[in-house]
PDB file of C-alpha atoms in Angstrom:
ATOM      1  CA  HIS A   4      73.826 122.784  27.122  1.00  0.00           C
ATOM      2  CA  HIS A   5      76.787 125.075  28.999  1.00  0.00           C
ATOM      3  CA  ARG A   6      75.922 127.371  31.357  1.00  0.00           C
ATOM      4  CA  LYS A   7      78.230 129.953  32.814  1.00  0.00           C
ATOM      5  CA  PRO A   8      79.456 129.912  35.824  1.00  0.00           C
ATOM      6  CA  LEU A   9      77.001 131.862  38.614  1.00  0.00           C
ATOM      7  CA  ALA A  10      79.270 134.854  40.629  1.00  0.00           C
ATOM      8  CA  THR A  11      78.012 135.798  44.416  1.00  0.00           C
ATOM      9  CA  THR A  12      79.114 138.924  46.527  1.00  0.00           C
ATOM     10  CA  LYS A  13      79.178 137.586  49.657  1.00  0.00           C
ATOM     11  CA  PRO A  14      79.975 134.111  50.705  1.00  0.00           C
ATOM     12  CA  SER A  15      76.847 132.928  51.580  1.00  0.00           C
ATOM     13  CA  THR A  16      76.346 129.970  54.291  1.00  0.00           C
ATOM     14  CA  HIS A  17      73.512 127.293  52.353  1.00  0.00           C
ATOM     15  CA  LEU A  18      71.448 126.948  48.853  1.00  0.00           C
ATOM     16  CA  ASN A  19      68.526 125.098  47.945  1.00  0.00           C
ATOM     17  CA  SER A  20      67.859 123.860  45.241  1.00  0.00           C
ATOM     18  CA  TYR A  21      65.268 121.682  43.391  1.00  0.00           C
ATOM     19  CA  PRO A  22      67.065 118.772  41.472  1.00  0.00           C
ATOM     20  CA  THR A  23      63.798 117.184  40.541  1.00  0.00           C
ATOM     21  CA  PHE A  24      66.408 114.411  38.070  1.00  0.00           C
ATOM     22  CA  LEU A  25      69.651 112.473  38.581  1.00  0.00           C
ATOM     23  CA  ASN A  26      71.431 112.666  35.766  1.00  0.00           C
ATOM     24  CA  GLU A  27      70.046 110.142  33.529  1.00  0.00           C
ATOM     25  CA  HIS A  28      67.634 111.254  32.772  1.00  0.00           C
ATOM     26  CA  ALA A  29      69.971 115.075  31.650  1.00  0.00           C
ATOM     27  CA  THR A  30      68.052 116.049  28.965  1.00  0.00           C
ATOM     28  CA  HIS A  31      64.368 115.775  30.962  1.00  0.00           C
ATOM     29  CA  ALA A  32      66.285 118.087  32.588  1.00  0.00           C
ATOM     30  CA  ASP A  33      67.225 120.606  30.582  1.00  0.00           C
ATOM     31  CA  GLU A  34      63.793 120.625  28.880  1.00  0.00           C
ATOM     32  CA  TYR A  35      61.976 120.948  31.617  1.00  0.00           C
ATOM     33  CA  GLY A  36      64.126 124.036  33.232  1.00  0.00           C
ATOM     34  CA  HIS A  37      65.216 122.440  36.538  1.00  0.00           C
ATOM     35  CA  LEU A  38      68.065 120.952  37.490  1.00  0.00           C
ATOM     36  CA  THR A  39      69.914 117.242  38.661  1.00  0.00           C
ATOM     37  CA  ALA A  40      71.031 116.982  41.627  1.00  0.00           C
ATOM     38  CA  ALA A  41      74.744 116.730  39.519  1.00  0.00           C
ATOM     39  CA  GLN A  42      74.402 120.657  37.805  1.00  0.00           C
ATOM     40  CA  ALA A  43      73.084 121.612  41.662  1.00  0.00           C
ATOM     41  CA  ALA A  44      76.157 120.008  42.627  1.00  0.00           C
ATOM     42  CA  ARG A  45      77.616 122.254  40.563  1.00  0.00           C
ATOM     43  CA  VAL A  46      76.765 125.893  41.412  1.00  0.00           C
ATOM     44  CA  ALA A  47      77.065 125.184  45.229  1.00  0.00           C
ATOM     45  CA  GLN A  48      81.010 124.220  43.917  1.00  0.00           C
ATOM     46  CA  GLU A  49      81.223 127.346  42.463  1.00  0.00           C
ATOM     47  CA  CYS A  50      78.734 129.456  44.843  1.00  0.00           C
ATOM     48  CA  GLN A  51      81.363 128.200  47.424  1.00  0.00           C
ATOM     49  CA  VAL A  52      77.987 126.836  49.800  1.00  0.00           C
ATOM     50  CA  ARG A  53      78.750 125.502  53.049  1.00  0.00           C
ATOM     51  CA  ARG A  54      75.582 123.682  52.291  1.00  0.00           C
ATOM     52  CA  LEU A  55      73.585 122.324  50.072  1.00  0.00           C
ATOM     53  CA  VAL A  56      70.048 121.523  50.398  1.00  0.00           C
ATOM     54  CA  LEU A  57      68.031 119.378  47.667  1.00  0.00           C
ATOM     55  CA  THR A  58      64.202 118.892  47.470  1.00  0.00           C
ATOM     56  CA  HIS A  59      61.184 118.853  45.363  1.00  0.00           C
ATOM     57  CA  PHE A  60      62.477 115.133  43.078  1.00  0.00           C
ATOM     58  CA  SER A  61      60.257 113.512  40.125  1.00  0.00           C
ATOM     59  CA  ALA A  62      58.279 110.622  41.240  1.00  0.00           C
ATOM     60  CA  ARG A  63      60.502 108.539  39.108  1.00  0.00           C
ATOM     61  CA  TYR A  64      62.897 107.868  41.389  1.00  0.00           C
ATOM     62  CA  PRO A  65      61.871 106.183  44.729  1.00  0.00           C
ATOM     63  CA  ASP A  66      64.634 106.578  46.679  1.00  0.00           C
ATOM     64  CA  PRO A  67      65.574 110.034  47.208  1.00  0.00           C
ATOM     65  CA  ALA A  68      69.765 109.046  48.459  1.00  0.00           C
ATOM     66  CA  ARG A  69      70.559 109.204  45.176  1.00  0.00           C
ATOM     67  CA  PHE A  70      69.712 112.439  45.053  1.00  0.00           C
ATOM     68  CA  HIS A  71      72.684 112.290  47.356  1.00  0.00           C
ATOM     69  CA  ASP A  72      74.720 109.842  45.836  1.00  0.00           C
ATOM     70  CA  GLU A  73      75.133 112.009  43.186  1.00  0.00           C
ATOM     71  CA  ALA A  74      75.706 115.291  44.350  1.00  0.00           C
ATOM     72  CA  ALA A  75      77.896 113.772  46.861  1.00  0.00           C
ATOM     73  CA  GLU A  76      80.291 113.320  43.246  1.00  0.00           C
ATOM     74  CA  VAL A  77      80.807 116.497  42.629  1.00  0.00           C
ATOM     75  CA  PHE A  78      80.257 118.676  46.002  1.00  0.00           C
ATOM     76  CA  GLY A  79      82.139 118.317  49.258  1.00  0.00           C
ATOM     77  CA  GLY A  80      80.253 120.326  51.547  1.00  0.00           C
ATOM     78  CA  SER A  81      76.917 118.933  53.342  1.00  0.00           C
ATOM     79  CA  ILE A  82      73.973 117.510  51.648  1.00  0.00           C
ATOM     80  CA  VAL A  83      70.684 117.790  52.771  1.00  0.00           C
ATOM     81  CA  VAL A  84      67.876 115.554  51.072  1.00  0.00           C
ATOM     82  CA  ALA A  85      64.844 117.150  51.877  1.00  0.00           C
ATOM     83  CA  THR A  86      61.805 115.834  51.747  1.00  0.00           C
ATOM     84  CA  ASP A  87      58.502 116.802  51.407  1.00  0.00           C
ATOM     85  CA  LEU A  88      57.704 119.515  54.716  1.00  0.00           C
ATOM     86  CA  ALA A  89      61.261 118.318  56.029  1.00  0.00           C
ATOM     87  CA  ARG A  90      62.243 121.329  58.077  1.00  0.00           C
ATOM     88  CA  VAL A  91      65.496 121.980  57.526  1.00  0.00           C
ATOM     89  CA  PRO A  92      67.265 124.563  60.781  1.00  0.00           C
ATOM     90  CA  VAL A  93      68.993 126.996  58.819  1.00  0.00           C
ATOM     91  CA  PRO A  94      71.934 128.892  61.242  1.00  0.00           C
ATOM     92  CA  SER A  95      71.921 132.388  61.879  1.00  0.00           C
ATOM     93  CA  ARG A  96      74.297 134.820  60.680  1.00  0.00           C
ATOM     94  CA  ARG A  97      75.784 138.153  62.129  1.00  0.00           C
ATOM     95  CA  PHE A  98      77.100 140.248  59.045  1.00  0.00           C
ATOM     96  CA  ARG A  99      80.012 142.899  59.583  1.00  0.00           C
ATOM     97  CA  ARG A 100      80.028 146.067  58.929  1.00  0.00           C
TER      98      ARG A 100
END
């Protein structure tokens, strides 16, 4: 089903998302309240982030690189496929007053 686009008040540098499924199992994703990699990429695109961090993949997919490939079809920024216990550096950010 269709969800409303997200609106952010300030630009963000990155988005962490849990796309448990790929588009081929979008029905399962919807039933269980999860995203697909493409849906996570659309959220990242709408929020205009620079980096999308994908994690928490279903064990049905032996190759997590497939999540990167699906997201890259939608999102043009940096994409990190973070496997369990991976450390992803978060750049510091200075806020202007």
